[in-house]
Every structure is written in structure tokens, then in C-alpha cells.
Coordinates of N, CA and C in Angstrom, one line a residue:
M1 N 69.6 -91.3 155.6 CA 68.5 -90.6 156.3 C 69.0 -89.3 156.8
R2 N 68.0 -88.4 156.8 CA 68.3 -87.0 157.3 C 67.5 -86.8 158.6
L3 N 67.9 -85.8 159.4 CA 67.2 -85.4 160.6 C 65.8 -85.1 160.2
N4 N 64.9 -85.4 161.1 CA 63.4 -85.2 161.0 C 62.7 -86.1 160.0
E5 N 63.4 -87.0 159.3 CA 62.7 -88.0 158.5 C 62.1 -89.1 159.5
K6 N 61.0 -89.7 159.0 CA 60.3 -90.7 159.8 C 61.1 -92.0 159.7
I7 N 60.9 -92.8 160.8 CA 61.6 -94.1 160.9 C 61.2 -95.0 159.7
P8 N 62.1 -95.7 159.1 CA 61.8 -96.6 158.0 C 61.0 -97.8 158.5
E9 N 60.4 -98.5 157.6 CA 59.6 -99.7 157.9 C 60.5 -100.9 158.4
F10 N 60.2 -101.4 159.5 CA 61.0 -102.5 160.0 C 60.5 -103.9 159.5
G11 N 59.3 -103.9 159.0 CA 58.7 -105.1 158.5 C 59.5 -105.7 157.3
V12 N 60.5 -105.0 156.8 CA 61.2 -105.6 155.7 C 62.2 -106.6 156.1
A13 N 62.6 -106.6 157.5 CA 63.5 -107.6 158.0 C 62.8 -109.0 158.0
K14 N 63.4 -110.0 157.4 CA 62.8 -111.3 157.3 C 62.9 -112.1 158.6
E15 N 64.0 -111.9 159.3 CA 64.3 -112.7 160.5 C 64.6 -111.8 161.7
W16 N 64.2 -112.3 162.9 CA 64.4 -111.6 164.1 C 64.9 -112.5 165.2
L17 N 65.6 -111.9 166.1 CA 66.0 -112.6 167.4 C 65.4 -111.9 168.5
N18 N 65.1 -112.6 169.6 CA 64.6 -112.1 170.9 C 63.2 -111.5 170.8
T19 N 62.5 -111.7 169.7 CA 61.1 -111.1 169.6 C 60.4 -111.7 168.4
E20 N 59.1 -111.5 168.4 CA 58.4 -111.8 167.2 C 58.7 -110.7 166.2
P21 N 58.5 -110.8 164.9 CA 58.8 -109.8 163.9 C 58.1 -108.4 164.3
L22 N 58.9 -107.4 164.2 CA 58.4 -106.0 164.5 C 58.1 -105.3 163.2
T23 N 57.2 -104.4 163.3 CA 56.9 -103.5 162.2 C 57.0 -102.1 162.8
T24 N 57.1 -101.1 162.0 CA 57.1 -99.7 162.5 C 55.9 -99.4 163.3
E25 N 54.7 -100.0 162.9 CA 53.5 -99.8 163.7 C 53.5 -100.4 165.1
T26 N 54.2 -101.5 165.2 CA 54.2 -102.2 166.5 C 55.3 -101.7 167.5
I27 N 56.1 -100.8 167.0 CA 57.1 -100.2 167.9 C 56.4 -99.3 168.8
S28 N 56.9 -99.3 170.1 CA 56.2 -98.4 171.1 C 56.2 -96.9 170.8
G29 N 55.4 -96.2 171.5 CA 55.4 -94.7 171.3 C 56.5 -94.0 172.1
K30 N 57.5 -94.8 172.6 CA 58.6 -94.2 173.3 C 59.7 -93.7 172.2
P31 N 60.6 -92.9 172.7 CA 61.8 -92.7 171.8 C 62.5 -94.0 171.5
I32 N 63.1 -94.1 170.3 CA 63.7 -95.3 169.8 C 65.2 -95.1 169.5
C33 N 66.0 -96.1 169.9 CA 67.4 -96.1 169.6 C 67.6 -97.4 168.7
V34 N 68.1 -97.2 167.5 CA 68.4 -98.3 166.6 C 69.9 -98.4 166.5
Q35 N 70.4 -99.6 166.8 CA 71.9 -99.8 166.7 C 72.1 -100.8 165.6
F36 N 73.0 -100.4 164.6 CA 73.5 -101.3 163.6 C 74.8 -101.9 163.9
W37 N 75.0 -103.2 163.8 CA 76.3 -103.8 164.1 C 76.5 -105.0 163.2
S38 N 77.7 -105.6 163.3 CA 78.0 -106.8 162.5 C 78.9 -107.7 163.3
V39 N 78.7 -109.0 163.0 CA 79.5 -110.0 163.7 C 81.0 -109.8 163.5
S40 N 81.4 -109.4 162.3 CA 82.9 -109.2 162.1 C 83.4 -107.8 162.5
C41 N 82.6 -107.0 163.0 CA 83.1 -105.6 163.4 C 83.6 -105.6 164.8
K42 N 85.0 -105.4 164.9 CA 85.6 -105.3 166.2 C 85.2 -104.1 167.0
L43 N 85.0 -103.0 166.3 CA 84.6 -101.7 166.9 C 83.2 -101.9 167.5
C44 N 82.3 -102.6 166.8 CA 81.0 -102.9 167.3 C 81.1 -103.7 168.7
K45 N 81.9 -104.7 168.7 CA 82.0 -105.5 169.9 C 82.6 -104.8 171.0
K46 N 83.5 -103.9 170.7 CA 84.1 -103.0 171.8 C 83.1 -102.1 172.4
A47 N 82.2 -101.6 171.5 CA 81.2 -100.7 172.0 C 80.0 -101.3 172.7
M48 N 79.8 -102.6 172.5 CA 78.6 -103.3 173.0 C 78.4 -103.1 174.5
P49 N 79.4 -103.2 175.4 CA 79.2 -103.0 176.8 C 78.6 -101.7 177.2
S50 N 79.0 -100.6 176.5 CA 78.5 -99.3 176.7 C 77.0 -99.2 176.2
F51 N 76.8 -99.8 175.1 CA 75.4 -99.8 174.6 C 74.5 -100.6 175.5
V52 N 74.9 -101.7 176.0 CA 74.1 -102.5 176.9 C 73.8 -101.7 178.2
R53 N 74.8 -101.0 178.7 CA 74.6 -100.2 179.9 C 73.5 -99.1 179.6
I54 N 73.6 -98.5 178.5 CA 72.7 -97.4 178.1 C 71.3 -98.1 178.0
R55 N 71.2 -99.2 177.3 CA 69.9 -99.9 177.1 C 69.3 -100.2 178.4
D56 N 70.0 -100.7 179.3 CA 69.5 -101.1 180.6 C 69.1 -99.9 181.5
T57 N 69.9 -98.8 181.4 CA 69.7 -97.6 182.2 C 68.3 -97.0 181.8
Y58 N 68.0 -97.0 180.5 CA 66.8 -96.3 180.0 C 65.7 -97.3 179.5
A59 N 65.8 -98.5 180.1 CA 64.8 -99.5 179.7 C 63.4 -99.1 179.8
D60 N 63.0 -98.3 180.8 CA 61.6 -97.9 181.0 C 61.2 -96.8 180.0
T61 N 62.2 -96.1 179.5 CA 61.8 -94.9 178.7 C 62.3 -94.9 177.3
L62 N 63.0 -95.9 176.8 CA 63.5 -96.0 175.5 C 63.3 -97.4 174.9
Q63 N 62.9 -97.4 173.7 CA 62.8 -98.7 172.9 C 64.1 -98.8 172.2
V64 N 64.7 -100.0 172.3 CA 66.0 -100.3 171.7 C 65.8 -101.4 170.7
I65 N 66.3 -101.2 169.5 CA 66.3 -102.3 168.5 C 67.7 -102.4 167.9
S66 N 68.2 -103.6 167.8 CA 69.5 -103.8 167.1 C 69.2 -104.4 165.7
V67 N 70.2 -104.1 164.8 CA 70.1 -104.6 163.5 C 71.5 -105.2 163.1
H68 N 71.5 -106.5 162.9 CA 72.7 -107.1 162.4 C 72.7 -107.0 160.9
T69 N 73.7 -106.3 160.4 CA 73.9 -106.1 158.9 C 75.2 -106.6 158.5
P70 N 75.3 -107.1 157.3 CA 76.6 -107.7 156.8 C 77.6 -106.6 156.6
L71 N 78.8 -106.8 157.1 CA 79.9 -105.9 156.9 C 80.8 -106.4 155.8
S72 N 80.7 -107.7 155.5 CA 81.5 -108.3 154.5 C 80.7 -109.5 153.9
E73 N 81.2 -110.0 152.8 CA 80.6 -111.2 152.2 C 80.4 -112.3 153.2
D74 N 81.5 -112.5 154.1 CA 81.4 -113.6 155.1 C 80.2 -113.4 156.0
D75 N 79.9 -112.2 156.3 CA 78.8 -111.9 157.2 C 77.4 -112.3 156.6
M76 N 77.4 -112.2 155.3 CA 76.1 -112.5 154.5 C 75.8 -114.0 154.6
D77 N 76.9 -114.8 154.7 CA 76.8 -116.3 154.7 C 76.6 -116.9 156.1
L78 N 76.6 -116.0 157.1 CA 76.5 -116.5 158.5 C 75.1 -117.2 158.7
D79 N 75.2 -118.3 159.5 CA 73.9 -118.8 159.9 C 73.4 -118.1 161.1
L80 N 72.2 -118.2 161.4 CA 71.5 -117.5 162.5 C 72.2 -117.9 163.9
D81 N 72.7 -119.1 164.0 CA 73.3 -119.5 165.3 C 74.5 -118.7 165.6
E82 N 75.3 -118.4 164.6 CA 76.5 -117.6 164.9 C 76.1 -116.2 165.3
I83 N 75.2 -115.6 164.7 CA 74.7 -114.2 165.1 C 74.1 -114.3 166.5
R84 N 73.3 -115.3 166.7 CA 72.7 -115.5 168.0 C 73.8 -115.7 169.1
S85 N 74.9 -116.4 168.8 CA 76.0 -116.6 169.7 C 76.7 -115.3 170.1
V86 N 77.0 -114.5 169.1 CA 77.7 -113.2 169.4 C 76.7 -112.3 170.2
A87 N 75.5 -112.3 169.8 CA 74.5 -111.5 170.6 C 74.4 -112.0 172.0
A88 N 74.4 -113.3 172.3 CA 74.4 -113.8 173.7 C 75.7 -113.5 174.4
E89 N 76.8 -113.6 173.8 CA 78.1 -113.3 174.4 C 78.2 -111.8 174.8
N90 N 77.5 -111.0 174.1 CA 77.5 -109.5 174.4 C 76.2 -109.0 175.1
D91 N 75.4 -109.9 175.6 CA 74.2 -109.6 176.3 C 73.2 -108.7 175.5
L92 N 73.1 -109.0 174.2 CA 72.2 -108.2 173.4 C 70.8 -109.0 173.5
T93 N 70.0 -108.5 174.4 CA 68.7 -109.1 174.7 C 67.5 -108.4 174.0
E94 N 67.8 -107.2 173.4 CA 66.8 -106.4 172.8 C 66.4 -107.1 171.5
P95 N 65.3 -106.7 170.8 CA 64.9 -107.2 169.5 C 66.1 -107.0 168.5
I96 N 66.4 -108.0 167.8 CA 67.5 -107.9 166.8 C 67.0 -108.3 165.4
A97 N 67.0 -107.4 164.5 CA 66.6 -107.7 163.1 C 67.8 -108.2 162.4
I98 N 67.6 -109.3 161.6 CA 68.7 -109.8 160.8 C 68.5 -109.3 159.4
D99 N 69.5 -108.4 159.0 CA 69.3 -107.7 157.7 C 70.2 -108.2 156.6
N100 N 70.3 -109.5 156.4 CA 71.2 -110.1 155.4 C 70.9 -109.6 154.0
E101 N 69.7 -109.2 153.7 CA 69.4 -108.6 152.4 C 69.6 -107.1 152.3
E102 N 70.0 -106.6 153.5 CA 70.4 -105.2 153.6 C 69.3 -104.2 153.3
S103 N 68.0 -104.6 153.4 CA 66.9 -103.7 153.2 C 66.9 -102.6 154.2
L104 N 67.1 -102.9 155.5 CA 67.1 -101.9 156.5 C 68.4 -101.0 156.3
S105 N 69.5 -101.6 156.0 CA 70.7 -100.8 155.8 C 70.5 -99.8 154.7
K106 N 69.9 -100.2 153.7 CA 69.6 -99.2 152.6 C 68.6 -98.1 153.0
A107 N 67.6 -98.5 153.7 CA 66.6 -97.5 154.2 C 67.2 -96.5 155.1
F108 N 68.2 -97.0 155.9 CA 68.8 -96.1 156.9 C 70.1 -95.4 156.3
N109 N 70.5 -95.9 155.1 CA 71.7 -95.4 154.4 C 73.0 -95.7 155.2
I110 N 73.1 -97.0 155.6 CA 74.2 -97.5 156.4 C 75.4 -97.8 155.4
H111 N 76.5 -97.2 155.7 CA 77.7 -97.5 155.0 C 78.8 -98.2 155.8
F112 N 78.7 -98.0 157.1 CA 79.6 -98.7 158.0 C 79.0 -98.8 159.4
V113 N 79.5 -99.7 160.2 CA 79.0 -99.9 161.6 C 80.1 -99.8 162.6
P114 N 79.8 -99.5 163.8 CA 78.5 -99.3 164.4 C 77.9 -98.0 164.0
A115 N 76.6 -98.0 164.1 CA 75.8 -96.8 163.8 C 74.6 -96.8 164.7
Y116 N 74.3 -95.6 165.2 CA 73.1 -95.4 166.1 C 72.2 -94.3 165.6
Y117 N 70.9 -94.6 165.6 CA 69.9 -93.6 165.2 C 68.9 -93.5 166.3
L118 N 68.7 -92.2 166.7 CA 67.7 -91.9 167.7 C 66.5 -91.2 167.1
F119 N 65.3 -91.8 167.4 CA 64.1 -91.2 167.0 C 63.2 -90.8 168.2
D120 N 62.5 -89.7 168.0 CA 61.6 -89.2 169.1 C 60.4 -90.1 169.2
H121 N 59.5 -89.8 170.1 CA 58.3 -90.6 170.4 C 57.4 -90.7 169.2
S122 N 57.5 -89.7 168.3 CA 56.6 -89.7 167.1 C 57.3 -90.3 165.9
G123 N 58.5 -90.9 166.1 CA 59.2 -91.6 165.0 C 60.0 -90.7 164.1
K124 N 60.4 -89.5 164.5 CA 61.2 -88.6 163.7 C 62.6 -88.7 164.1
L125 N 63.5 -88.8 163.1 CA 65.0 -88.9 163.4 C 65.5 -87.6 164.0
R126 N 66.2 -87.8 165.2 CA 66.7 -86.6 165.9 C 68.2 -86.6 166.0
Y127 N 68.8 -87.8 165.9 CA 70.3 -87.9 166.1 C 70.9 -89.1 165.4
I128 N 72.1 -88.9 164.8 CA 72.8 -90.0 164.2 C 74.2 -90.0 164.7
Q129 N 74.7 -91.2 165.0 CA 76.1 -91.4 165.4 C 76.6 -92.6 164.7
R130 N 77.8 -92.4 164.0 CA 78.3 -93.5 163.2 C 79.8 -93.6 163.5
G131 N 80.3 -94.9 163.4 CA 81.7 -95.1 163.6 C 82.0 -95.3 165.0
K132 N 83.2 -94.8 165.4 CA 83.6 -94.9 166.8 C 82.6 -94.3 167.7
V133 N 82.3 -95.1 168.8 CA 81.1 -94.7 169.6 C 81.6 -93.8 170.7
N134 N 80.8 -92.7 170.9 CA 81.0 -91.8 172.0 C 79.8 -92.0 172.9
A135 N 79.9 -92.9 173.8 CA 78.7 -93.3 174.6 C 78.2 -92.1 175.4
K136 N 79.0 -91.3 175.9 CA 78.6 -90.1 176.7 C 77.7 -89.2 175.8
L137 N 78.1 -89.0 174.6 CA 77.3 -88.1 173.7 C 76.0 -88.8 173.3
L138 N 76.1 -90.1 173.0 CA 74.8 -90.8 172.7 C 73.9 -90.8 173.9
E139 N 74.4 -91.0 175.1 CA 73.5 -90.9 176.3 C 72.9 -89.5 176.5
K140 N 73.7 -88.5 176.2 CA 73.2 -87.1 176.4 C 72.1 -86.9 175.4
Q141 N 72.2 -87.4 174.2 CA 71.1 -87.2 173.2 C 69.9 -88.0 173.6
I142 N 70.1 -89.2 174.2 CA 68.9 -90.0 174.7 C 68.2 -89.2 175.8
R143 N 68.9 -88.7 176.7 CA 68.3 -87.9 177.8 C 67.5 -86.7 177.3
R144 N 68.0 -86.1 176.3 CA 67.2 -85.0 175.6 C 65.9 -85.5 175.1
L145 N 65.9 -86.7 174.5 CA 64.7 -87.2 173.9 C 63.7 -87.6 174.9
I146 N 64.1 -88.1 176.0 CA 63.1 -88.7 177.0 C 62.6 -87.6 178.0
R147 N 63.1 -86.4 177.9 CA 62.5 -85.3 178.7 C 61.2 -85.0 178.3

């Protein structure tokens, strides 16, 4: 994905946690933060407390969606209960798309996780952060979007 591109269709995700299935049309008109993570990603788990704090801080002004995407073959074979367990352990209460077929990963051009994509209220991509998480920079970009 490139800056200013429209948000991809979320309806391609076959399974969801914490919500009924979402589509791009059902996502709110607020700015959106999409987090990609994987059960086997240690860096993802290390970053989750910062992400949860940001999610909770901006809950009234930011739509947050997480996407569990396979990082390895083992992740593709996970049952939903294991993903649900890791999400619960890390307080991931936002909608979580299960992307075992990697449809969303391909649409977002995901090559590694964690990855964060920020979209403005009209659904245009405004910021991308991949790999090691810089929570302060991510939060600064979120504040810019919600002004």
C-alpha cells in the first residue's frame, strides 16, 4: 500500500473475534488504526501493552482493528482458541480479523509484523509503521489524524 490509497476491503476476512464480521462500509467514519500481528511474533507481544494503551486513550476518536496474520506455517494451522487465548492474555478487545488465507495481508502488502496502518476519516492511508514499534511516533501520527 502507498500513502493516500483507500483502505482495502475487510469483508475478505472469513473469521472475526470480538465482533460480527466487518466490511469497509461498516467501519466508522473516524480515523482507523489497523494493527497486524501474529501469535508467534515476540516483537508483537512486546508491543501490545503500548498498543492497548493507545487504543484505550483514543477510544472515542479512533477506530481500531487488529488482524492476526500467519508469520509461519505453524501460525496457519492454529485453531481459533489459541489466537483467542493470546488476544485475551494481551487485552486485545478490539475487532480482530483472522487472516489465515492472507487476503488482508496481501491487500496491505504485509511482509512482516507488527505493522500499523493509519487511515483518515475518509479511509485514505496516511501513515505506515512496520517492525519495531515506536509508540510515541505512532501516537503522534494518531493525534494528527484526529485533529
